[in-house]
Tab-separated table of C-alpha atoms and ligand atoms in Angstrom:
chain	number	residue	atom	x	y	z
A	140	MET	CA	0.000	0.000	0.000
A	141	ALA	CA	1.242	3.524	-0.746
A	142	ASP	CA	2.768	5.399	2.179
A	143	VAL	CA	0.263	8.214	2.728
A	144	SER	CA	2.691	10.435	4.646
A	145	GLU	CA	5.215	10.156	1.831
A	146	ALA	CA	2.506	10.949	-0.727
A	147	ASN	CA	1.482	13.987	1.318
A	148	GLU	CA	5.058	15.168	1.614
A	149	ARG	CA	5.309	15.021	-2.149
A	150	ARG	CA	2.018	16.828	-2.685
A	151	LEU	CA	2.607	20.028	-4.563
A	152	ASP	CA	0.743	22.924	-5.961
A	153	VAL	CA	1.416	22.904	-9.673
A	154	SER	CA	-0.602	26.002	-10.390
A	155	GLY	CA	1.159	29.318	-10.795
A	156	GLU	CA	4.795	30.010	-10.012
A	157	ALA	CA	7.484	27.709	-8.636
A	158	GLY	CA	7.636	29.786	-5.453
A	159	ASN	CA	10.777	31.707	-6.357
A	160	GLY	CA	9.277	33.811	-9.122
A	161	SER	CA	10.226	31.361	-11.869
A	162	SER	CA	7.883	29.330	-14.052
A	163	ALA	CA	6.335	26.190	-12.594
A	164	VAL	CA	5.024	24.296	-15.608
A	165	TRP	CA	7.227	23.936	-18.682
A	166	ALA	CA	6.182	22.338	-21.953
A	167	ILE	CA	8.604	20.669	-24.344
A	168	VAL	CA	7.374	20.323	-27.919
A	169	ALA	CA	9.178	17.543	-29.797
A	170	ALA	CA	9.102	18.722	-33.391
A	171	ALA	CA	12.383	17.437	-34.813
A	172	GLY	CA	11.110	14.393	-36.719
A	173	SER	CA	11.710	14.141	-40.453
A	174	GLY	CA	8.248	12.825	-41.306
A	175	GLU	CA	9.496	10.857	-44.290
A	176	ARG	CA	6.177	9.050	-44.673
A	177	LEU	CA	4.443	12.334	-45.542
A	178	GLY	CA	6.571	12.547	-48.702
A	179	ILE	CA	7.035	16.329	-48.521
A	180	ASP	CA	10.109	18.506	-49.084
A	181	ARG	CA	10.317	19.693	-45.462
A	182	PRO	CA	10.112	18.251	-41.961
A	183	LYS	CA	6.732	17.055	-40.656
A	184	ALA	CA	6.472	20.008	-38.236
A	185	PHE	CA	6.245	22.252	-41.314
A	186	ALA	CA	3.653	20.218	-43.220
A	187	ALA	CA	0.613	22.383	-43.993
A	188	LEU	CA	-2.362	21.990	-41.679
A	189	GLY	CA	-5.244	24.426	-41.967
A	190	GLY	CA	-3.065	26.823	-43.980
A	191	ARG	CA	-0.187	26.998	-41.501
A	192	PRO	CA	2.659	24.744	-40.365
A	193	LEU	CA	1.588	21.730	-38.294
A	194	LEU	CA	3.778	22.949	-35.411
A	195	ALA	CA	1.728	26.176	-35.213
A	196	GLU	CA	-1.318	24.318	-33.916
A	197	SER	CA	0.277	22.834	-30.784
A	198	LEU	CA	2.448	25.909	-30.149
A	199	ASP	CA	-0.587	28.172	-30.311
A	200	ARG	CA	-2.683	25.893	-28.097
A	201	LEU	CA	0.032	25.412	-25.433
A	202	ASP	CA	0.881	29.118	-25.469
A	203	ARG	CA	-2.764	30.003	-24.784
A	204	CYS	CA	-3.133	27.338	-22.078
A	205	GLU	CA	-3.185	29.095	-18.712
A	206	LEU	CA	-1.648	26.077	-16.984
A	207	VAL	CA	1.536	26.294	-19.078
A	208	ASP	CA	4.145	28.907	-18.151
A	209	ALA	CA	6.999	28.371	-20.633
A	210	ILE	CA	7.721	26.339	-23.770
A	211	VAL	CA	10.882	24.869	-25.327
A	212	VAL	CA	10.767	23.550	-28.892
A	213	ALA	CA	13.055	20.804	-30.234
A	214	ALA	CA	13.426	21.841	-33.882
A	215	PRO	CA	14.532	19.788	-36.870
A	216	PRO	CA	18.248	20.419	-37.514
A	217	GLY	CA	18.558	23.529	-39.720
A	218	TRP	CA	14.969	24.613	-38.916
A	219	GLU	CA	15.646	26.385	-35.611
A	220	GLU	CA	15.255	29.852	-37.161
A	221	PRO	CA	11.912	29.081	-38.887
A	222	CYS	CA	10.663	27.713	-35.532
A	223	ILE	CA	11.602	30.962	-33.773
A	224	LEU	CA	9.985	33.012	-36.558
A	225	LEU	CA	6.836	30.893	-36.316
A	226	ALA	CA	6.633	31.489	-32.555
A	227	GLU	CA	7.053	35.232	-33.203
A	228	GLU	CA	4.347	35.246	-35.892
A	229	LEU	CA	1.983	33.474	-33.502
A	230	ALA	CA	2.955	35.917	-30.726
A	231	ALA	CA	3.617	32.773	-28.678
A	232	SER	CA	5.492	34.654	-25.971
A	233	LYS	CA	5.883	31.599	-23.707
A	234	VAL	CA	8.339	30.063	-26.195
A	235	VAL	CA	11.684	30.726	-24.529
A	236	ALA	CA	13.996	28.501	-26.584
A	237	CYS	CA	14.252	26.498	-29.790
A	238	VAL	CA	16.955	23.842	-29.578
A	239	THR	CA	18.310	21.569	-32.277
A	240	GLY	CA	16.639	18.160	-32.070
A	241	GLY	CA	18.560	14.883	-32.006
A	242	ALA	CA	18.582	11.687	-34.042
A	243	THR	CA	15.743	10.161	-32.002
A	244	ARG	CA	12.706	11.575	-30.223
A	245	ALA	CA	14.304	10.864	-26.835
A	246	GLU	CA	17.470	12.727	-27.842
A	247	SER	CA	15.373	15.686	-29.017
A	248	VAL	CA	13.513	15.770	-25.689
A	249	ALA	CA	16.827	15.493	-23.802
A	250	ALA	CA	18.178	18.529	-25.683
A	251	ALA	CA	15.056	20.534	-24.815
A	252	LEU	CA	15.083	19.333	-21.182
A	253	ALA	CA	18.591	20.777	-20.826
A	254	GLU	CA	16.990	24.224	-21.354
A	255	VAL	CA	14.434	23.745	-18.568
A	256	PRO	CA	15.697	25.440	-15.392
A	257	GLU	CA	16.294	23.497	-12.163
A	258	GLU	CA	13.458	25.387	-10.435
A	259	ALA	CA	10.783	24.065	-12.826
A	260	LEU	CA	8.238	21.899	-11.005
A	261	VAL	CA	6.515	20.125	-13.867
A	262	VAL	CA	7.486	19.311	-17.437
A	263	LEU	CA	4.896	18.400	-20.060
A	264	VAL	CA	6.312	16.664	-23.103
A	265	HIS	CA	4.245	16.891	-26.254
A	266	ASP	CA	4.629	15.711	-29.849
A	267	ALA	CA	4.107	18.373	-32.506
A	268	ALA	CA	2.731	15.455	-34.544
A	269	ARG	CA	-0.411	15.531	-32.312
A	270	PRO	CA	-1.772	19.012	-33.054
A	271	LEU	CA	-5.157	18.944	-31.297
A	272	VAL	CA	-3.973	19.254	-27.678
A	273	ASP	CA	-6.412	21.067	-25.400
A	274	ASP	CA	-6.559	22.672	-21.944
A	275	ALA	CA	-8.887	20.029	-20.506
A	276	LEU	CA	-6.311	17.296	-21.126
A	277	VAL	CA	-3.479	19.369	-19.619
A	278	GLU	CA	-5.655	19.895	-16.541
A	279	ARG	CA	-6.397	16.150	-16.296
A	280	LEU	CA	-2.657	15.392	-16.464
A	281	LEU	CA	-1.693	17.760	-13.647
A	282	GLY	CA	-4.172	16.167	-11.216
A	283	PRO	CA	-2.168	12.984	-10.449
A	284	LEU	CA	1.054	15.012	-10.009
A	285	ALA	CA	-0.626	16.982	-7.222
A	286	GLU	CA	-1.611	13.644	-5.648
A	287	GLY	CA	1.929	12.257	-5.440
A	288	PHE	CA	2.506	10.560	-8.816
A	289	ASP	CA	5.774	11.226	-10.661
A	290	GLY	CA	4.066	11.303	-14.024
A	291	ALA	CA	0.760	11.054	-15.871
A	292	VAL	CA	-0.015	9.906	-19.394
A	293	PRO	CA	-3.226	10.097	-21.443
A	294	VAL	CA	-4.417	6.718	-22.681
A	295	LEU	CA	-7.123	5.353	-24.951
A	296	PRO	CA	-8.562	1.850	-24.812
A	297	VAL	CA	-7.291	-0.507	-27.511
A	298	ALA	CA	-10.189	-1.331	-29.827
A	299	ASP	CA	-8.565	-3.800	-32.214
A	300	THR	CA	-7.524	-7.377	-31.490
A	301	LEU	CA	-3.757	-7.430	-31.107
A	302	LYS	CA	-1.513	-10.011	-32.822
A	303	ARG	CA	2.167	-10.663	-32.328
A	304	ILE	CA	3.534	-11.435	-35.781
A	305	ARG	CA	6.756	-12.847	-37.164
A	306	ASP	CA	7.744	-13.451	-40.799
A	307	GLY	CA	4.255	-12.663	-42.052
A	308	ALA	CA	2.448	-15.019	-39.680
A	309	VAL	CA	0.665	-14.698	-36.367
A	310	VAL	CA	2.595	-16.213	-33.490
A	311	GLU	CA	0.265	-15.050	-30.722
A	312	THR	CA	-2.979	-13.220	-30.076
A	313	VAL	CA	-2.262	-10.811	-27.233
A	314	ALA	CA	-4.910	-10.461	-24.523
A	315	ARG	CA	-6.283	-6.919	-24.802
A	316	GLU	CA	-7.245	-6.718	-21.153
A	317	GLY	CA	-5.125	-4.205	-19.270
A	318	LEU	CA	-3.614	-2.711	-22.433
A	319	ALA	CA	-4.012	0.912	-23.517
A	320	ALA	CA	-2.537	3.192	-26.180
A	321	ALA	CA	-0.509	6.111	-24.776
A	322	GLN	CA	-0.678	9.614	-26.240
A	323	THR	CA	1.055	12.934	-25.547
A	324	PRO	CA	1.279	15.363	-23.812
A	325	GLN	CA	2.746	13.422	-20.918
A	326	ALA	CA	3.324	15.282	-17.641
A	327	PHE	CA	6.073	14.702	-15.082
A	328	LEU	CA	7.528	16.154	-11.936
A	329	ALA	CA	10.704	17.720	-13.318
A	330	PRO	CA	13.139	15.749	-11.065
A	331	ALA	CA	11.486	12.439	-12.017
A	332	LEU	CA	11.784	13.248	-15.727
A	333	ARG	CA	15.436	14.190	-15.280
A	334	ARG	CA	16.080	10.882	-13.481
A	335	GLY	CA	14.425	9.087	-16.392
A	336	PHE	CA	16.613	10.909	-18.885
A	337	SER	CA	19.821	10.157	-16.955
A	338	GLN	CA	19.538	6.542	-18.205
A	339	GLU	CA	20.215	4.912	-21.568
A	340	LEU	CA	17.759	6.498	-24.030
A	341	ALA	CA	17.847	3.859	-26.772
A	342	ASP	CA	14.505	2.116	-27.414
A	343	ALA	CA	12.488	4.732	-25.467
A	344	THR	CA	9.427	5.475	-27.598
A	345	ASP	CA	7.929	7.743	-24.963
A	346	CYS	CA	9.093	9.654	-21.884
A	347	ALA	CA	6.925	7.713	-19.447
A	348	SER	CA	8.825	4.502	-20.222
A	349	LEU	CA	12.063	6.174	-19.059
A	350	VAL	CA	10.429	7.469	-15.874
A	351	GLU	CA	8.931	4.006	-15.212
A	352	ARG	CA	12.333	2.360	-15.767
A	353	ALA	CA	13.890	4.748	-13.225
A	354	GLY	CA	11.311	3.586	-10.650
A	355	GLY	CA	8.879	6.486	-11.041
A	356	THR	CA	5.129	6.097	-10.612
A	357	VAL	CA	3.056	7.016	-13.668
A	358	ALA	CA	-0.723	7.455	-13.530
A	359	VAL	CA	-3.070	7.271	-16.488
A	360	VAL	CA	-5.770	9.768	-17.363
A	361	GLU	CA	-8.413	9.622	-20.071
A	362	GLY	CA	-6.898	10.429	-23.460
A	363	ASP	CA	-8.534	12.267	-26.333
A	364	PRO	CA	-9.489	10.501	-29.592
A	365	ARG	CA	-9.010	13.809	-31.449
A	366	LEU	CA	-5.360	13.852	-30.443
A	367	LEU	CA	-4.365	11.747	-33.440
A	368	LYS	CA	-0.713	11.377	-34.318
A	369	ILE	CA	0.012	12.490	-37.841
A	370	THR	CA	2.120	9.989	-39.734
A	371	THR	CA	0.630	9.827	-43.242
A	372	THR	CA	-1.147	12.269	-45.579
A	373	ALA	CA	-4.420	10.509	-44.709
A	374	ASP	CA	-3.850	11.454	-41.022
A	375	LEU	CA	-3.255	15.072	-42.073
A	376	ALA	CA	-6.544	15.120	-44.007
A	377	LEU	CA	-8.411	13.618	-41.043
A	378	VAL	CA	-7.017	16.134	-38.535
A	379	GLU	CA	-7.734	18.940	-41.015
A	380	SER	CA	-11.389	17.872	-41.094
A	381	LEU	CA	-11.485	17.723	-37.270
A	382	LEU	CA	-10.024	21.257	-37.157
A	383	GLN	CA	-12.671	22.558	-39.552
A	384	ALA	CA	-15.429	20.947	-37.501
A	385	THR	CA	-14.462	22.986	-34.408
B	409	C5P	O1	8.335	10.046	-35.805
B	409	C5P	P1	7.194	10.165	-34.851
B	409	C5P	O2	5.938	10.740	-35.455
B	409	C5P	O3	6.957	8.948	-34.038
B	409	C5P	O4	7.681	11.265	-33.800
B	409	C5P	C1	6.895	11.653	-32.697
B	409	C5P	C2	7.267	13.085	-32.347
B	409	C5P	O5	8.640	13.139	-31.984
B	409	C5P	C3	7.055	14.046	-33.511
B	409	C5P	O6	6.398	15.223	-33.053
B	409	C5P	C4	8.446	14.302	-34.008
B	409	C5P	O7	8.649	15.608	-34.538
B	409	C5P	C5	9.281	14.133	-32.744
B	409	C5P	N1	10.665	13.701	-33.038
B	409	C5P	C6	11.708	14.498	-32.609
B	409	C5P	N2	13.008	14.124	-32.909
B	409	C5P	C7	13.255	13.019	-33.620
B	409	C5P	C8	12.184	12.184	-34.050
B	409	C5P	C9	10.888	12.547	-33.735
B	409	C5P	O8	11.489	15.531	-31.968
B	409	C5P	N3	14.521	12.721	-33.922
């Protein structure tokens, strides 16, 4: 059973400032992927969505979110300047840095995390590839952190039957019970995220897996089916239609 006194000791107020005048909640936007499967002449973060770069949607939404104090963007190598210009065009004044992303998502997040000051309380890590982030989800994610969890991730139930396959054949049907699909943003107490990132980063497809591996506790909150991850042109078209419907 969880030690209640320890949980209470770790209870924190994640709203507002860190207590020393600095920002409490930082958001990292991982935008350094190449997006090869979109087949365009620029990185995925600059694919057109609703007449502006894909990255604009999540930057705009996180900048307007009252629960977020500051934002760091991990930009595709060579695209740091366009990222800064985009933030300026959007008047996204919470964007404090654009760093050069790495070869993997985890390396990009690590580069951005290095820009987050020691005093930060909470770090949200979000994929630019999931443009339709909203305030309600950010609020849901901060709840478990105030209750003593090291992290929180949004999840959706898995609807399809899952098969483990090898060489074009099914080797196992995986029981769906207890499985869920994880989305971003994912929220963490800053020290727990740093502990996660002090380990080997290879094979980490999300930040929560690193925090879990370092012994951190990660809660789940209800995800959002609109928070689709854009991988193909069909995904772009679908998110575009969701945008127009709002
Ligand atoms: O490639 P994938 O869509 O899985 O990437 C998820 C997110 O991680 C995207 O927003 C992408 O821009 C980001 N990423 C990154 N650095 C990389 C690879 C992916 O920031 N080297």
